[in-house]
PDB file of C-alpha atoms in Angstrom:
ATOM      1  CA  MET L   2     134.586 109.680  65.976  1.00  0.00           C
ATOM      2  CA  SER L   3     135.549 109.619  62.301  1.00  0.00           C
ATOM      3  CA  ILE L   4     133.022 108.802  59.575  1.00  0.00           C
ATOM      4  CA  TYR L   5     135.604 106.231  58.477  1.00  0.00           C
ATOM      5  CA  MET L   6     134.645 104.191  61.563  1.00  0.00           C
ATOM      6  CA  PHE L   7     131.171 103.585  60.125  1.00  0.00           C
ATOM      7  CA  TRP L   8     131.998 101.874  56.823  1.00  0.00           C
ATOM      8  CA  PRO L   9     132.134  98.386  58.399  1.00  0.00           C
ATOM      9  CA  ILE L  10     128.723  98.941  59.980  1.00  0.00           C
ATOM     10  CA  LEU L  11     127.260 100.154  56.691  1.00  0.00           C
ATOM     11  CA  LEU L  12     128.768  97.142  54.899  1.00  0.00           C
ATOM     12  CA  ALA L  13     127.341  94.777  57.523  1.00  0.00           C
ATOM     13  CA  VAL L  14     123.887  96.405  57.343  1.00  0.00           C
ATOM     14  CA  PHE L  15     123.865  96.287  53.536  1.00  0.00           C
ATOM     15  CA  ALA L  16     124.978  92.649  53.537  1.00  0.00           C
ATOM     16  CA  ASP L  17     122.535  91.714  56.316  1.00  0.00           C
ATOM     17  CA  VAL L  18     119.562  93.114  54.380  1.00  0.00           C
ATOM     18  CA  PHE L  19     120.406  90.798  51.481  1.00  0.00           C
ATOM     19  CA  TYR L  20     121.198  87.994  53.914  1.00  0.00           C
ATOM     20  CA  GLN L  21     117.725  88.222  55.497  1.00  0.00           C
ATOM     21  CA  ILE L  22     116.014  88.452  52.104  1.00  0.00           C
ATOM     22  CA  SER L  23     117.936  85.378  50.929  1.00  0.00           C
ATOM     23  CA  ALA L  24     117.234  83.418  54.115  1.00  0.00           C
ATOM     24  CA  LYS L  25     113.526  84.285  53.923  1.00  0.00           C
ATOM     25  CA  SER L  26     113.417  83.364  50.208  1.00  0.00           C
ATOM     26  CA  THR L  27     115.140  79.972  50.569  1.00  0.00           C
ATOM     27  CA  PRO L  28     112.713  77.443  49.069  1.00  0.00           C
ATOM     28  CA  GLN L  29     110.612  75.603  51.662  1.00  0.00           C
ATOM     29  CA  THR L  30     111.451  72.286  50.008  1.00  0.00           C
ATOM     30  CA  LEU L  31     115.227  72.835  50.075  1.00  0.00           C
ATOM     31  CA  ASN L  32     117.216  71.311  52.918  1.00  0.00           C
ATOM     32  CA  PRO L  33     118.890  74.308  54.579  1.00  0.00           C
ATOM     33  CA  PHE L  34     122.200  72.464  54.844  1.00  0.00           C
ATOM     34  CA  ALA L  35     122.244  71.744  51.094  1.00  0.00           C
ATOM     35  CA  SER L  36     121.742  75.470  50.574  1.00  0.00           C
ATOM     36  CA  LEU L  37     124.463  76.311  53.098  1.00  0.00           C
ATOM     37  CA  THR L  38     126.917  73.958  51.369  1.00  0.00           C
ATOM     38  CA  LEU L  39     126.728  75.988  48.164  1.00  0.00           C
ATOM     39  CA  THR L  40     126.632  79.211  50.191  1.00  0.00           C
ATOM     40  CA  TYR L  41     129.955  78.323  51.808  1.00  0.00           C
ATOM     41  CA  LEU L  42     131.540  77.331  48.500  1.00  0.00           C
ATOM     42  CA  VAL L  43     130.616  80.761  47.116  1.00  0.00           C
ATOM     43  CA  ALA L  44     131.822  82.431  50.340  1.00  0.00           C
ATOM     44  CA  ALA L  45     135.125  80.530  50.179  1.00  0.00           C
ATOM     45  CA  ALA L  46     135.705  81.571  46.564  1.00  0.00           C
ATOM     46  CA  VAL L  47     134.894  85.226  47.322  1.00  0.00           C
ATOM     47  CA  SER L  48     137.069  85.177  50.465  1.00  0.00           C
ATOM     48  CA  LEU L  49     139.991  83.716  48.539  1.00  0.00           C
ATOM     49  CA  ALA L  50     139.650  86.307  45.776  1.00  0.00           C
ATOM     50  CA  VAL L  51     139.384  89.202  48.253  1.00  0.00           C
ATOM     51  CA  PHE L  52     142.399  87.847  50.169  1.00  0.00           C
ATOM     52  CA  TYR L  53     144.549  88.236  47.061  1.00  0.00           C
ATOM     53  CA  ILE L  54     142.878  91.484  45.893  1.00  0.00           C
ATOM     54  CA  THR L  55     143.613  93.118  49.251  1.00  0.00           C
ATOM     55  CA  GLY L  56     147.302  92.298  49.096  1.00  0.00           C
ATOM     56  CA  GLY L  57     147.440  88.815  50.556  1.00  0.00           C
ATOM     57  CA  HIS L  58     150.043  86.655  48.915  1.00  0.00           C
ATOM     58  CA  ASN L  59     150.794  83.687  51.150  1.00  0.00           C
ATOM     59  CA  LEU L  60     147.605  81.946  52.250  1.00  0.00           C
ATOM     60  CA  PRO L  61     149.402  78.847  53.573  1.00  0.00           C
ATOM     61  CA  GLY L  62     151.697  81.149  55.574  1.00  0.00           C
ATOM     62  CA  GLU L  63     148.653  82.825  57.141  1.00  0.00           C
ATOM     63  CA  MET L  64     147.541  79.469  58.530  1.00  0.00           C
ATOM     64  CA  LYS L  65     150.180  79.681  61.263  1.00  0.00           C
ATOM     65  CA  ASN L  66     148.156  82.545  62.774  1.00  0.00           C
ATOM     66  CA  ILE L  67     144.921  80.557  63.049  1.00  0.00           C
ATOM     67  CA  ASN L  68     143.706  79.546  66.498  1.00  0.00           C
ATOM     68  CA  TRP L  69     140.511  78.168  68.017  1.00  0.00           C
ATOM     69  CA  THR L  70     138.552  81.290  67.066  1.00  0.00           C
ATOM     70  CA  THR L  71     138.465  80.341  63.381  1.00  0.00           C
ATOM     71  CA  ILE L  72     136.897  76.961  64.169  1.00  0.00           C
ATOM     72  CA  VAL L  73     134.363  78.419  66.614  1.00  0.00           C
ATOM     73  CA  LEU L  74     133.489  81.205  64.166  1.00  0.00           C
ATOM     74  CA  GLY L  75     132.813  78.594  61.477  1.00  0.00           C
ATOM     75  CA  LEU L  76     130.524  76.654  63.810  1.00  0.00           C
ATOM     76  CA  ALA L  77     128.790  79.848  64.929  1.00  0.00           C
ATOM     77  CA  VAL L  78     128.161  80.970  61.354  1.00  0.00           C
ATOM     78  CA  VAL L  79     126.539  77.630  60.494  1.00  0.00           C
ATOM     79  CA  GLY L  80     124.290  77.957  63.560  1.00  0.00           C
ATOM     80  CA  LEU L  81     123.464  81.566  62.768  1.00  0.00           C
ATOM     81  CA  GLU L  82     122.557  80.851  59.183  1.00  0.00           C
ATOM     82  CA  ALA L  83     120.685  77.615  59.806  1.00  0.00           C
ATOM     83  CA  GLY L  84     118.784  79.290  62.645  1.00  0.00           C
ATOM     84  CA  SER L  85     117.787  82.170  60.385  1.00  0.00           C
ATOM     85  CA  ILE L  86     116.626  79.900  57.569  1.00  0.00           C
ATOM     86  CA  TYR L  87     114.608  77.723  59.964  1.00  0.00           C
ATOM     87  CA  MET L  88     113.187  80.831  61.657  1.00  0.00           C
ATOM     88  CA  TYR L  89     111.665  81.891  58.343  1.00  0.00           C
ATOM     89  CA  LYS L  90     110.641  78.343  57.384  1.00  0.00           C
ATOM     90  CA  LEU L  91     108.654  78.168  60.606  1.00  0.00           C
ATOM     91  CA  GLY L  92     106.750  81.305  59.675  1.00  0.00           C
ATOM     92  CA  TRP L  93     108.497  84.281  61.247  1.00  0.00           C
ATOM     93  CA  ASN L  94     107.967  87.488  59.301  1.00  0.00           C
ATOM     94  CA  ILE L  95     111.083  89.232  58.017  1.00  0.00           C
ATOM     95  CA  ASN L  96     110.029  92.453  59.771  1.00  0.00           C
ATOM     96  CA  THR L  97     109.829  90.854  63.231  1.00  0.00           C
ATOM     97  CA  GLY L  98     111.885  87.651  63.304  1.00  0.00           C
ATOM     98  CA  TYR L  99     115.200  89.412  62.864  1.00  0.00           C
ATOM     99  CA  ILE L 100     114.286  92.118  65.357  1.00  0.00           C
ATOM    100  CA  VAL L 101     113.302  89.570  68.012  1.00  0.00           C
ATOM    101  CA  LYS L 102     116.550  87.675  67.415  1.00  0.00           C
ATOM    102  CA  SER L 103     118.577  90.899  67.562  1.00  0.00           C
ATOM    103  CA  ILE L 104     116.978  92.085  70.797  1.00  0.00           C
ATOM    104  CA  ILE L 105     117.626  88.766  72.521  1.00  0.00           C
ATOM    105  CA  LEU L 106     121.192  88.758  71.140  1.00  0.00           C
ATOM    106  CA  SER L 107     121.789  92.315  72.351  1.00  0.00           C
ATOM    107  CA  ILE L 108     120.675  91.464  75.856  1.00  0.00           C
ATOM    108  CA  ALA L 109     122.874  88.346  75.860  1.00  0.00           C
ATOM    109  CA  LEU L 110     125.885  90.354  74.661  1.00  0.00           C
ATOM    110  CA  ILE L 111     125.476  92.866  77.480  1.00  0.00           C
ATOM    111  CA  GLY L 112     125.952  89.916  79.847  1.00  0.00           C
ATOM    112  CA  VAL L 113     128.919  88.597  77.858  1.00  0.00           C
ATOM    113  CA  GLY L 114     130.493  92.050  77.830  1.00  0.00           C
ATOM    114  CA  TYR L 115     130.061  92.398  81.573  1.00  0.00           C
ATOM    115  CA  PHE L 116     131.098  88.908  82.699  1.00  0.00           C
ATOM    116  CA  VAL L 117     133.706  87.981  80.065  1.00  0.00           C
ATOM    117  CA  TYR L 118     135.220  91.311  79.019  1.00  0.00           C
ATOM    118  CA  ASN L 119     134.693  93.342  82.219  1.00  0.00           C
ATOM    119  CA  GLU L 120     132.739  96.019  80.361  1.00  0.00           C
ATOM    120  CA  SER L 121     130.725  98.417  82.433  1.00  0.00           C
ATOM    121  CA  PHE L 122     127.049  97.997  83.236  1.00  0.00           C
ATOM    122  CA  SER L 123     125.036 101.107  83.971  1.00  0.00           C
ATOM    123  CA  MET L 124     121.510 102.208  84.648  1.00  0.00           C
ATOM    124  CA  THR L 125     121.399 103.418  81.062  1.00  0.00           C
ATOM    125  CA  LYS L 126     122.091  99.873  79.843  1.00  0.00           C
ATOM    126  CA  ALA L 127     119.517  98.516  82.284  1.00  0.00           C
ATOM    127  CA  ALA L 128     117.001 100.969  80.837  1.00  0.00           C
ATOM    128  CA  GLY L 129     117.990  99.797  77.353  1.00  0.00           C
ATOM    129  CA  ILE L 130     117.329  96.196  78.359  1.00  0.00           C
ATOM    130  CA  ALA L 131     113.928  97.219  79.746  1.00  0.00           C
ATOM    131  CA  ALA L 132     113.162  99.025  76.477  1.00  0.00           C
ATOM    132  CA  CYS L 133     114.186  95.922  74.513  1.00  0.00           C
ATOM    133  CA  LEU L 134     111.942  93.714  76.644  1.00  0.00           C
ATOM    134  CA  LEU L 135     109.069  96.153  76.146  1.00  0.00           C
ATOM    135  CA  GLY L 136     109.793  96.051  72.422  1.00  0.00           C
ATOM    136  CA  LEU L 137     109.666  92.236  72.433  1.00  0.00           C
ATOM    137  CA  PHE L 138     106.335  92.380  74.217  1.00  0.00           C
ATOM    138  CA  LEU L 139     104.921  94.896  71.746  1.00  0.00           C
ATOM    139  CA  LEU L 140     106.241  93.069  68.671  1.00  0.00           C
ATOM    140  CA  ASN L 141     104.697  89.783  69.720  1.00  0.00           C
ATOM    141  CA  ARG L 142     101.218  91.100  70.544  1.00  0.00           C
TER     142      ARG L 142
END
């Protein structure tokens, strides 16, 4: 596997660290959806700029390629971000809240991979799930 394969993961990790810090630091008195409104305006401006910087030239023409996934992704992102902000507002620590969420998500995605995408399920993955559940138990003690 080429080292080139890892740049998206490193980008996502770098961005997620700042994402979690920002979500945790959102003022308690601020309505999360007011915050997300400005967040999405900034994200839209950055996305538009990067579209053109990376060689895009016909944004309206790209719209013919959009399907249901763009709408569902937008809804999912709002849920993800609002859930994270509320998680921290309700008192989760940054060093455990995200881990608990990630473990539960990982277990759910093993099921999605198996049932929706016909990905394999092995004893190794079962052991990984058991380790995740043990981790949840230990984190919440």
